[in-house]
Amino acid sequence: MSMKLVSKLYDGLIVGLAIVAGLMLVLIFVGIVLDVAIRSAGYNALQWYSAIAEYCLLFSTMLAAPWLVRLKGHVVVESLTMAMPPKLRAAMAKAVYLLCILLSLLFVYYGFIEMAASLEIGDLDLRSIDMPKWILFLPFPVGFGLVAVEFGRYLFGYGSYYSGKVGSSESL
Amino acid sequence: MAMLTEWYGIAGFLVGMVIAFMLLGIPVAFAFLTANVVGAMIFMGGVHAMPQITVNAVESVTIFALIPVPLFIIMGELFFHTGLAVRVFDALDLCFGRLPGRLSYITVVGGTIFATLSGSTMANTAMMGAMMVPEMTGRGYKKHMSMGPILGTGGLAMIIPPSALAVLLASLAEIDIGGLLVAGVLPGLVLAVLYSMLIYAQVKLDKDAAPAYSVDHSGFWTVLRALALNVLPMGFVVFCVIGLIILGIATPTEAAGFGALGVLVLAVIYRVLTWDVLVKSVSGSLRVTAMVLLIILASSTFSQLLAFTGASAGLIEWATQVELAPVVMLLIMFGVLLILGMFMDQVSMMLITVPIFFPLAETLQFDLIWFGLVMLLALEISLTTPPFGLLLFVMIGVAPRGTTLWQVALAAAPYIGCALIVLVLLILFPGLALYLPGLMVR
């Protein structure tokens, strides 16, 4: 496979996971409306809704995390780094990318360990419906793994994570 | 390291570490993760704590109480991308006649209505700024008359429900989410009235600040029709969110779902719902939701560290021993929030201070919903304090070229004064916040 194809497939993966994450938000929204509608019609509440919605919060966060790294969407404070001389600022940025990669890999590892442990003993997560607990840890190896790759792109020179503007970040 | 055996040393180390990492330019979520890992290595038995940090992280966001956060964000995004927000302003534009400072008033009234329909301060400010500043500049309004009301009312979204930030705060502090949401209604409205009084005074003092200009006179029926068509239906959505919670018919989650559904239904009725709008709204919601929840997830062990190391307990013991009046302690906490707000975002501020402030507030026997609201007020003010208040920069982004930070901050200053008046009112009359939650049918 050519590098171009690999990179295209990889980009598709990042965007694809973000689309799945977005659909999970839609599911949370549609689910609550359905749940209330069904209950008001006198039927039993959707038992699965709260457990699935809770899992969707985690999954959408982790699946969108690599996409957000690419969009520079994770909030960052740039007030001090902007005051640094350009060379120091560039070095600092590289150090930050490296730290984010190492941290992400750490959580890939521990997410995986926890997932394997839950799988082995068949642990259940007791919510409105019982969920196999390993699913709870699945987004960590996937999400943090790709976050590490995305920071790797910055580390190896694919642009900069920093906008060079104070207060450019989003918040609530 | 001797310092790290005393509670103040530990607390200072942990909080200082997060702040230092943020200032070094580590994305906030990763700054918290780093601090947790370092803290756990020192205080929680080294690598053995890592599985616990992992479990804490996944469990911190899989809680039902957080569901209204994405729903309120979706509601606001739909409201903006469908253009329903602009209709509110167009309708209000017909109501104000040839009043001096009319565009400033329109901003306050429109912004307050925005705040009841959207949970995002940043989006509100950006939208009003882009829409109103060029118009006001063109009409010869001075900078403080154009930017001030936008900065002031932009922050209202944080206090007036639906507020995604209030949901986060209540869920982190483990207080009644519906209660905190509803508690913001009256103080938010009082704030809006104070803003209008401020504009009145500013125009009275300086007639050239906001020159009057002639407007086409609209007949009574035209105005009524515009209001009925473009403002009243939004009132129905507001009722879905606030009314249903007060009446005890819906939980905050259900109310949030129906609020978003309400905006969606209106968009269908006004024929402004397109595929493009849906995609933009979902993608915008995902950006904000995932960013905020990753910070929550990343900081999940932070409060445990504060508790585990005895830092929280030490602080509370100290606070009960020093003989400071509760109101002085309140003002100290308020001051700390304002200082933190000078250089970090609202979510991070909350995550750092909630595990420390809420136990303290409980010890001081404050009503926690009331205290939550005071905290929201501080968070709102800190959005517009220099040098790094986020709204100041949102405003610079949409203001005419050459507008300086100083000019924006000066425009915001009197509005901060109004917020401080509300703080005093809240201290003197706690009922301002607690009256509506008291009416809630539970």
CSV table of C-alpha atoms in Angstrom, one decimal, chain B:
chain,number,residue,atom,x,y,z
B,1,MET,CA,10.0,17.9,50.8
B,2,ALA,CA,9.3,18.7,54.5
B,3,MET,CA,6.7,21.1,53.2
B,4,LEU,CA,4.8,18.2,51.7
B,5,THR,CA,3.8,16.8,55.1
B,6,GLU,CA,1.8,19.8,56.0
B,7,TRP,CA,-1.7,20.3,54.5
B,8,TYR,CA,-0.9,23.7,53.1
B,9,GLY,CA,2.3,22.4,51.5
B,10,ILE,CA,0.4,19.5,49.9
B,11,ALA,CA,-2.5,21.7,48.8
B,12,GLY,CA,-0.1,24.3,47.4
B,13,PHE,CA,1.9,21.7,45.6
B,14,LEU,CA,-1.1,20.0,44.0
B,15,VAL,CA,-2.9,23.1,42.9
B,16,GLY,CA,0.4,24.9,42.0
B,17,MET,CA,1.4,21.9,39.8
B,18,VAL,CA,-1.8,22.0,37.8
B,19,ILE,CA,-1.5,25.8,37.3
B,20,ALA,CA,2.1,25.6,36.4
B,21,PHE,CA,1.5,22.8,33.8
B,22,MET,CA,-1.3,24.8,32.3
B,23,LEU,CA,0.9,27.9,32.0
B,24,LEU,CA,3.6,25.9,30.3
B,25,GLY,CA,1.2,25.3,27.5
B,26,ILE,CA,0.2,21.7,28.2
B,27,PRO,CA,-3.4,21.3,27.0
B,28,VAL,CA,-5.6,21.6,30.1
B,29,ALA,CA,-6.8,18.0,30.1
B,30,PHE,CA,-3.2,16.8,29.9
B,31,ALA,CA,-2.1,19.2,32.5
B,32,PHE,CA,-4.5,17.6,34.9
B,33,LEU,CA,-3.5,14.1,33.9
B,34,THR,CA,0.1,14.9,34.5
B,35,ALA,CA,-0.6,16.4,37.9
B,36,ASN,CA,-2.6,13.3,38.8
B,37,VAL,CA,0.1,10.9,37.8
B,38,VAL,CA,2.8,12.9,39.6
B,39,GLY,CA,0.6,13.3,42.7
B,40,ALA,CA,-0.3,9.6,42.7
B,41,MET,CA,3.4,8.7,42.4
B,42,ILE,CA,4.2,10.8,45.4
B,43,PHE,CA,1.2,10.4,47.7
B,44,MET,CA,-0.7,7.3,46.6
B,45,GLY,CA,1.9,4.6,46.5
B,46,GLY,CA,3.5,5.1,43.1
B,47,VAL,CA,2.6,3.0,40.0
B,48,HIS,CA,0.1,1.0,42.1
B,49,ALA,CA,-2.2,3.9,41.9
B,50,MET,CA,-2.3,3.9,38.1
B,51,PRO,CA,-5.2,1.3,37.8
B,52,GLN,CA,-7.1,3.4,40.3
B,53,ILE,CA,-6.6,6.6,38.2
B,54,THR,CA,-7.8,4.7,35.1
B,55,VAL,CA,-10.9,3.5,36.9
B,56,ASN,CA,-11.6,6.9,38.3
B,57,ALA,CA,-11.3,8.4,34.9
B,58,VAL,CA,-13.7,6.2,33.1
B,59,GLU,CA,-16.2,6.4,35.9
B,60,SER,CA,-16.0,10.1,36.2
B,61,VAL,CA,-17.9,10.8,33.0
B,62,THR,CA,-20.2,7.8,32.9
B,63,ILE,CA,-22.6,9.4,35.2
B,64,PHE,CA,-26.2,10.3,34.4
B,65,ALA,CA,-26.0,13.7,36.0
B,66,LEU,CA,-23.8,14.9,33.1
B,67,ILE,CA,-26.3,14.1,30.4
B,68,PRO,CA,-27.8,17.6,30.4
B,69,VAL,CA,-24.4,19.0,29.4
B,70,PRO,CA,-24.4,17.8,25.8
B,71,LEU,CA,-28.2,18.4,25.5
B,72,PHE,CA,-27.9,22.0,26.6
B,73,ILE,CA,-25.0,22.5,24.2
B,74,ILE,CA,-27.0,20.9,21.3
B,75,MET,CA,-29.9,23.2,22.1
B,76,GLY,CA,-27.7,26.3,21.9
B,77,GLU,CA,-26.0,25.2,18.7
B,78,LEU,CA,-29.3,24.5,17.0
B,79,PHE,CA,-30.5,27.9,18.1
B,80,PHE,CA,-27.6,29.6,16.5
B,81,HIS,CA,-27.1,27.6,13.4
B,82,THR,CA,-30.8,27.8,12.4
B,83,GLY,CA,-30.8,31.6,12.6
B,84,LEU,CA,-33.6,31.6,15.2
B,85,ALA,CA,-31.3,33.7,17.3
B,86,VAL,CA,-31.3,36.5,14.7
B,87,ARG,CA,-35.1,36.6,14.5
B,88,VAL,CA,-35.2,37.5,18.2
B,89,PHE,CA,-33.1,40.5,17.6
B,90,ASP,CA,-35.0,41.6,14.5
B,91,ALA,CA,-38.3,41.5,16.4
B,92,LEU,CA,-36.8,43.4,19.3
B,93,ASP,CA,-35.4,46.0,16.9
B,94,LEU,CA,-39.0,47.0,16.1
B,95,CYS,CA,-39.9,47.5,19.8
B,96,PHE,CA,-37.4,50.2,20.9
B,97,GLY,CA,-38.4,53.2,18.8
B,98,ARG,CA,-36.1,56.2,18.8
B,99,LEU,CA,-34.7,55.7,22.3
B,100,PRO,CA,-31.1,57.0,22.8
B,101,GLY,CA,-28.9,53.9,23.3
B,102,ARG,CA,-31.6,51.7,21.8
B,103,LEU,CA,-29.1,49.2,20.3
B,104,SER,CA,-27.4,48.8,23.8
B,105,TYR,CA,-30.8,48.0,25.3
B,106,ILE,CA,-31.7,45.6,22.5
B,107,THR,CA,-28.4,43.8,23.2
B,108,VAL,CA,-29.3,43.5,26.9
B,109,VAL,CA,-32.8,42.2,26.3
B,110,GLY,CA,-31.9,40.1,23.3
B,111,GLY,CA,-28.8,38.7,25.1
B,112,THR,CA,-31.0,37.8,28.1
B,113,ILE,CA,-33.4,35.9,25.9
B,114,PHE,CA,-30.4,34.2,24.3
B,115,ALA,CA,-29.2,33.2,27.7
B,116,THR,CA,-32.5,31.5,28.4
B,117,LEU,CA,-32.1,29.5,25.2
B,118,SER,CA,-28.4,28.7,25.0
B,119,GLY,CA,-26.0,27.4,27.6
B,120,SER,CA,-22.8,28.8,26.1
B,121,THR,CA,-21.3,32.1,27.1
B,122,MET,CA,-18.6,32.1,24.4
B,123,ALA,CA,-21.0,31.4,21.6
B,124,ASN,CA,-23.5,34.0,22.8
B,125,THR,CA,-20.8,36.7,23.0
B,126,ALA,CA,-19.3,35.8,19.7
B,127,MET,CA,-22.7,35.8,18.0
B,128,MET,CA,-23.9,39.1,19.6
B,129,GLY,CA,-20.5,40.7,18.9
B,130,ALA,CA,-20.5,39.8,15.3
B,131,MET,CA,-24.1,41.0,14.9
B,132,MET,CA,-24.3,44.1,17.0
B,133,VAL,CA,-20.9,45.7,17.1
B,134,PRO,CA,-20.7,46.7,13.4
B,135,GLU,CA,-24.2,48.1,13.6
B,136,MET,CA,-23.4,50.1,16.7
B,137,THR,CA,-20.1,51.3,15.3
B,138,GLY,CA,-21.9,52.5,12.2
B,139,ARG,CA,-24.4,54.4,14.2
B,140,GLY,CA,-21.6,56.3,16.1
B,141,TYR,CA,-21.9,54.5,19.4
B,142,LYS,CA,-18.8,54.8,21.6
B,143,LYS,CA,-16.9,51.6,22.3
B,144,HIS,CA,-18.1,51.2,25.9
B,145,MET,CA,-21.7,51.5,24.7
B,146,SER,CA,-21.3,48.8,22.0
B,147,MET,CA,-18.9,46.3,23.6
B,148,GLY,CA,-20.0,46.7,27.3
B,149,PRO,CA,-23.5,45.4,27.0
B,150,ILE,CA,-22.4,42.4,24.9
B,151,LEU,CA,-19.7,41.4,27.4
B,152,GLY,CA,-22.1,41.8,30.3
B,153,THR,CA,-25.0,39.9,28.8
B,154,GLY,CA,-22.8,37.3,27.2
B,155,GLY,CA,-21.9,36.1,30.7
B,156,LEU,CA,-25.5,35.8,31.7
B,157,ALA,CA,-25.7,32.5,29.8
B,158,MET,CA,-23.6,31.1,32.6
B,159,ILE,CA,-26.1,32.0,35.3
B,160,ILE,CA,-29.5,31.9,33.6
B,161,PRO,CA,-30.7,28.3,32.8
B,162,PRO,CA,-30.0,26.4,30.6
B,163,SER,CA,-26.4,26.7,31.7
B,164,ALA,CA,-24.2,23.7,30.9
B,165,LEU,CA,-21.6,25.1,33.3
B,166,ALA,CA,-24.2,25.1,36.2
B,167,VAL,CA,-24.9,21.4,35.4
B,168,LEU,CA,-21.2,20.7,35.6
B,169,LEU,CA,-20.8,22.6,38.8
B,170,ALA,CA,-23.7,20.9,40.5
B,171,SER,CA,-22.7,17.5,39.4
B,172,LEU,CA,-19.1,18.0,40.6
B,173,ALA,CA,-20.2,19.4,43.9
B,174,GLU,CA,-22.9,16.8,44.2
B,175,ILE,CA,-25.7,19.3,44.8
B,176,ASP,CA,-29.2,19.4,43.3
B,177,ILE,CA,-28.8,20.2,39.6
B,178,GLY,CA,-32.3,21.4,39.1
B,179,GLY,CA,-32.0,23.6,42.2
B,180,LEU,CA,-28.9,25.3,41.0
B,181,LEU,CA,-30.3,25.8,37.5
B,182,VAL,CA,-33.5,27.4,38.8
B,183,ALA,CA,-31.6,29.4,41.4
B,184,GLY,CA,-30.0,31.4,38.6
B,185,VAL,CA,-33.2,32.8,37.1
B,186,LEU,CA,-33.9,35.7,39.5
B,187,PRO,CA,-30.3,36.9,40.0
B,188,GLY,CA,-29.8,36.7,36.2
B,189,LEU,CA,-32.9,38.9,35.6
B,190,VAL,CA,-31.8,41.3,38.3
B,191,LEU,CA,-28.4,41.6,36.6
B,192,ALA,CA,-30.2,42.3,33.3
B,193,VAL,CA,-32.2,45.1,34.9
B,194,LEU,CA,-29.0,46.6,36.5
B,195,TYR,CA,-27.4,46.5,33.0
B,196,SER,CA,-30.3,48.4,31.6
B,197,MET,CA,-30.1,51.0,34.4
B,198,LEU,CA,-26.4,51.3,33.7
B,199,ILE,CA,-27.0,52.0,30.0
B,200,TYR,CA,-29.7,54.6,31.0
B,201,ALA,CA,-27.1,56.3,33.3
B,202,GLN,CA,-24.4,56.2,30.7
B,203,VAL,CA,-26.5,57.8,28.0
B,204,LYS,CA,-27.8,60.4,30.5
B,205,LEU,CA,-24.3,61.4,31.4
B,206,ASP,CA,-22.9,61.5,27.9
B,207,LYS,CA,-25.5,62.2,25.2
B,208,ASP,CA,-22.9,61.5,22.4
B,209,ALA,CA,-22.1,58.0,23.8
B,210,ALA,CA,-25.0,56.5,21.9
B,211,PRO,CA,-26.5,59.0,19.5
B,212,ALA,CA,-30.2,58.7,18.8
B,213,TYR,CA,-31.1,58.1,15.1
B,214,SER,CA,-34.4,58.0,13.3
B,215,VAL,CA,-36.1,54.7,12.9
B,216,ASP,CA,-39.0,53.8,10.8
B,217,HIS,CA,-42.0,53.8,13.0
B,218,SER,CA,-43.7,50.4,13.2
B,219,GLY,CA,-47.3,50.2,14.1
B,220,PHE,CA,-48.6,48.5,17.2
B,221,TRP,CA,-49.8,45.5,15.3
B,222,THR,CA,-46.6,45.1,13.4
B,223,VAL,CA,-44.6,45.0,16.6
B,224,LEU,CA,-47.1,42.7,18.3
B,225,ARG,CA,-47.0,40.4,15.3
B,226,ALA,CA,-43.2,40.3,15.2
B,227,LEU,CA,-43.1,39.5,19.0
B,228,ALA,CA,-45.7,36.9,18.7
B,229,LEU,CA,-44.0,35.2,15.7
B,230,ASN,CA,-40.3,35.5,16.8
B,231,VAL,CA,-40.1,35.9,20.5
B,232,LEU,CA,-43.2,34.2,22.0
B,233,PRO,CA,-42.4,30.7,20.6
B,234,MET,CA,-39.0,30.9,22.2
B,235,GLY,CA,-40.9,31.5,25.5
B,236,PHE,CA,-42.4,28.1,25.0
B,237,VAL,CA,-39.0,26.5,24.8
B,238,VAL,CA,-37.8,28.4,27.9
B,239,PHE,CA,-40.9,27.0,29.7
B,240,CYS,CA,-39.8,23.5,28.6
B,241,VAL,CA,-36.6,24.0,30.4
B,242,ILE,CA,-37.2,26.1,33.4
B,243,GLY,CA,-41.0,25.6,34.0
B,244,LEU,CA,-40.9,21.9,33.8
B,245,ILE,CA,-38.1,21.7,36.3
B,246,ILE,CA,-39.9,24.0,38.8
B,247,LEU,CA,-43.2,22.2,38.4
B,248,GLY,CA,-41.4,19.0,39.1
B,249,ILE,CA,-42.7,17.5,35.9
B,250,ALA,CA,-39.3,16.9,34.4
B,251,THR,CA,-35.8,16.2,35.7
B,252,PRO,CA,-33.0,18.5,34.4
B,253,THR,CA,-32.0,15.8,31.9
B,254,GLU,CA,-35.6,15.4,30.6
B,255,ALA,CA,-36.0,19.2,30.5
B,256,ALA,CA,-32.7,19.6,28.6
B,257,GLY,CA,-33.9,16.9,26.1
B,258,PHE,CA,-37.2,18.8,25.6
B,259,GLY,CA,-35.5,22.1,25.3
B,260,ALA,CA,-33.4,20.8,22.5
B,261,LEU,CA,-36.5,19.2,20.9
B,262,GLY,CA,-38.3,22.5,21.3
B,263,VAL,CA,-35.7,24.4,19.3
B,264,LEU,CA,-35.7,21.6,16.7
B,265,VAL,CA,-39.5,21.8,16.3
B,266,LEU,CA,-39.4,25.6,16.0
B,267,ALA,CA,-36.7,25.2,13.3
B,268,VAL,CA,-39.0,22.8,11.4
B,269,ILE,CA,-41.9,25.2,11.7
B,270,TYR,CA,-39.9,28.2,10.5
B,271,ARG,CA,-38.5,26.0,7.7
B,272,VAL,CA,-34.9,26.7,8.6
B,273,LEU,CA,-33.9,23.1,9.5
B,274,THR,CA,-31.5,21.8,6.9
B,275,TRP,CA,-29.0,18.9,6.7
B,276,ASP,CA,-26.2,21.5,6.8
B,277,VAL,CA,-27.6,23.0,10.0
B,278,LEU,CA,-27.9,19.6,11.7
B,279,VAL,CA,-24.4,18.6,10.8
B,280,LYS,CA,-23.0,21.9,12.0
B,281,SER,CA,-24.9,21.8,15.3
B,282,VAL,CA,-23.9,18.2,16.1
B,283,SER,CA,-20.3,18.8,15.2
B,284,GLY,CA,-20.2,22.0,17.2
B,285,SER,CA,-21.8,20.2,20.2
B,286,LEU,CA,-19.3,17.4,19.9
B,287,ARG,CA,-16.3,19.8,19.9
B,288,VAL,CA,-17.4,21.5,23.1
B,289,THR,CA,-18.8,18.4,24.9
B,290,ALA,CA,-15.7,16.2,24.2
B,291,MET,CA,-13.3,19.0,25.1
B,292,VAL,CA,-15.1,19.6,28.5
B,293,LEU,CA,-15.7,16.0,29.3
B,294,LEU,CA,-12.0,15.0,28.6
B,295,ILE,CA,-11.0,17.7,31.2
B,296,ILE,CA,-13.5,16.2,33.7
B,297,LEU,CA,-12.2,12.7,33.0
B,298,ALA,CA,-8.6,13.9,33.3
B,299,SER,CA,-9.1,15.7,36.5
B,300,SER,CA,-11.1,12.9,38.2
B,301,THR,CA,-8.3,11.9,40.6
B,302,PHE,CA,-7.4,15.4,41.5
B,303,SER,CA,-10.1,15.8,44.2
B,304,GLN,CA,-9.3,12.4,45.6
B,305,LEU,CA,-5.7,13.4,45.9
B,306,LEU,CA,-6.7,16.5,47.8
B,307,ALA,CA,-8.8,14.4,50.2
B,308,PHE,CA,-6.4,11.5,50.4
B,309,THR,CA,-3.4,13.6,51.4
B,310,GLY,CA,-5.4,15.4,54.0
B,311,ALA,CA,-5.1,18.7,52.2
B,312,SER,CA,-8.9,19.3,52.2
B,313,ALA,CA,-9.3,18.2,55.8
B,314,GLY,CA,-6.4,20.5,56.9
B,315,LEU,CA,-7.9,23.4,55.1
B,316,ILE,CA,-11.3,22.9,56.7
B,317,GLU,CA,-9.7,22.5,60.2
B,318,TRP,CA,-7.8,25.7,59.6
B,319,ALA,CA,-10.9,27.5,58.5
B,320,THR,CA,-12.8,26.5,61.5
B,321,GLN,CA,-10.0,27.6,63.8
B,322,VAL,CA,-9.3,31.0,62.4
B,323,GLU,CA,-11.9,33.3,63.6
B,324,LEU,CA,-12.9,34.9,60.4
B,325,ALA,CA,-16.5,35.8,59.8
B,326,PRO,CA,-18.1,33.5,57.2
B,327,VAL,CA,-18.7,36.4,54.9
B,328,VAL,CA,-15.0,37.2,54.9
B,329,MET,CA,-14.2,33.6,54.0
B,330,LEU,CA,-16.8,33.9,51.2
B,331,LEU,CA,-15.1,37.0,49.9
B,332,ILE,CA,-11.7,35.3,50.0
B,333,MET,CA,-13.0,32.4,48.0
B,334,PHE,CA,-14.6,34.8,45.6
B,335,GLY,CA,-11.3,36.6,45.3
B,336,VAL,CA,-9.4,33.4,44.6
B,337,LEU,CA,-11.9,32.6,41.8
B,338,LEU,CA,-11.4,36.0,40.2
B,339,ILE,CA,-7.6,35.6,40.3
B,340,LEU,CA,-7.7,32.1,38.8
B,341,GLY,CA,-10.1,33.5,36.2
B,342,MET,CA,-7.5,35.9,35.0
B,343,PHE,CA,-5.6,33.2,33.3
B,344,MET,CA,-7.6,30.0,33.0
B,345,ASP,CA,-10.9,28.8,31.6
B,346,GLN,CA,-14.0,28.3,33.7
B,347,VAL,CA,-14.1,24.5,33.7
B,348,SER,CA,-10.5,24.2,35.0
B,349,MET,CA,-11.3,26.8,37.7
B,350,MET,CA,-14.2,24.7,38.8
B,351,LEU,CA,-12.3,21.5,38.9
B,352,ILE,CA,-9.5,23.0,41.0
B,353,THR,CA,-11.7,24.8,43.4
B,354,VAL,CA,-14.8,22.7,43.9
B,355,PRO,CA,-13.1,20.0,46.0
B,356,ILE,CA,-11.7,22.6,48.3
B,357,PHE,CA,-14.5,25.3,48.4
B,358,PHE,CA,-17.6,23.1,48.8
B,359,PRO,CA,-16.5,21.2,51.9
B,360,LEU,CA,-15.4,24.6,53.2
B,361,ALA,CA,-18.8,26.2,52.4
B,362,GLU,CA,-20.5,23.2,54.1
B,363,THR,CA,-18.4,23.8,57.2
B,364,LEU,CA,-19.3,27.4,57.2
B,365,GLN,CA,-23.0,26.3,57.0
B,366,PHE,CA,-23.7,28.1,53.7
B,367,ASP,CA,-26.6,26.8,51.7
B,368,LEU,CA,-24.8,24.9,48.9
B,369,ILE,CA,-27.1,25.9,46.1
B,370,TRP,CA,-26.7,29.6,47.1
B,371,PHE,CA,-23.0,29.1,47.3
B,372,GLY,CA,-23.0,27.4,43.9
B,373,LEU,CA,-24.7,30.4,42.5
B,374,VAL,CA,-22.2,32.8,44.1
B,375,MET,CA,-19.5,30.7,42.4
B,376,LEU,CA,-21.2,31.0,39.0
B,377,LEU,CA,-21.3,34.7,39.5
B,378,ALA,CA,-17.5,34.8,40.2
B,379,LEU,CA,-16.9,32.6,37.1
B,380,GLU,CA,-19.0,35.0,35.1
B,381,ILE,CA,-17.1,38.1,36.3
B,382,SER,CA,-13.7,36.4,35.7
B,383,LEU,CA,-14.6,36.0,32.0
B,384,THR,CA,-14.2,39.7,31.6
B,385,THR,CA,-11.3,40.5,33.8
B,386,PRO,CA,-7.9,41.4,32.2
B,387,PRO,CA,-5.4,40.2,31.3
B,388,PHE,CA,-6.8,36.9,30.0
B,389,GLY,CA,-10.6,36.9,30.5
B,390,LEU,CA,-11.8,34.7,27.6
B,391,LEU,CA,-14.7,37.0,26.6
B,392,LEU,CA,-12.4,39.9,26.2
B,393,PHE,CA,-10.6,38.0,23.5
B,394,VAL,CA,-13.8,36.8,21.9
B,395,MET,CA,-14.8,40.5,21.7
B,396,ILE,CA,-11.4,41.6,20.2
B,397,GLY,CA,-12.0,38.9,17.6
B,398,VAL,CA,-15.2,40.5,16.4
B,399,ALA,CA,-14.6,44.2,17.2
B,400,PRO,CA,-13.3,46.7,14.6
B,401,ARG,CA,-9.6,46.5,13.8
B,402,GLY,CA,-7.4,48.3,16.2
B,403,THR,CA,-9.6,47.8,19.3
B,404,THR,CA,-7.3,47.2,22.2
B,405,LEU,CA,-7.6,44.9,25.1
B,406,TRP,CA,-7.6,47.9,27.4
B,407,GLN,CA,-10.6,49.4,25.6
B,408,VAL,CA,-12.5,46.2,25.9
B,409,ALA,CA,-11.7,45.7,29.5
B,410,LEU,CA,-12.7,49.3,30.3
B,411,ALA,CA,-16.0,48.7,28.5
B,412,ALA,CA,-16.6,45.6,30.6
B,413,ALA,CA,-15.7,47.3,34.0
B,414,PRO,CA,-19.1,48.9,34.8
B,415,TYR,CA,-20.8,45.6,34.1
B,416,ILE,CA,-18.5,43.8,36.5
B,417,GLY,CA,-19.7,46.5,39.0
B,418,CYS,CA,-23.3,45.4,38.4
B,419,ALA,CA,-22.3,41.8,39.0
B,420,LEU,CA,-20.7,42.8,42.3
B,421,ILE,CA,-23.9,44.6,43.3
B,422,VAL,CA,-25.7,41.3,42.7
B,423,LEU,CA,-23.1,39.5,44.9
B,424,VAL,CA,-23.9,42.0,47.7
B,425,LEU,CA,-27.7,41.5,47.1
B,426,LEU,CA,-27.2,37.7,47.3
B,427,ILE,CA,-25.3,38.0,50.6
B,428,LEU,CA,-28.0,40.3,52.1
B,429,PHE,CA,-31.0,38.5,50.6
B,430,PRO,CA,-30.2,34.8,50.0
B,431,GLY,CA,-33.8,34.4,49.0
B,432,LEU,CA,-32.9,36.0,45.7
B,433,ALA,CA,-31.3,32.8,44.7
B,434,LEU,CA,-33.2,30.4,47.0
B,435,TYR,CA,-36.8,31.5,46.5
B,436,LEU,CA,-37.4,29.7,43.2
B,437,PRO,CA,-35.7,26.4,44.2
B,438,GLY,CA,-37.9,26.6,47.3
B,439,LEU,CA,-41.0,26.5,45.1
B,440,MET,CA,-39.8,23.4,43.2
B,441,VAL,CA,-42.1,20.5,43.5
B,442,ARG,CA,-39.9,17.5,44.2
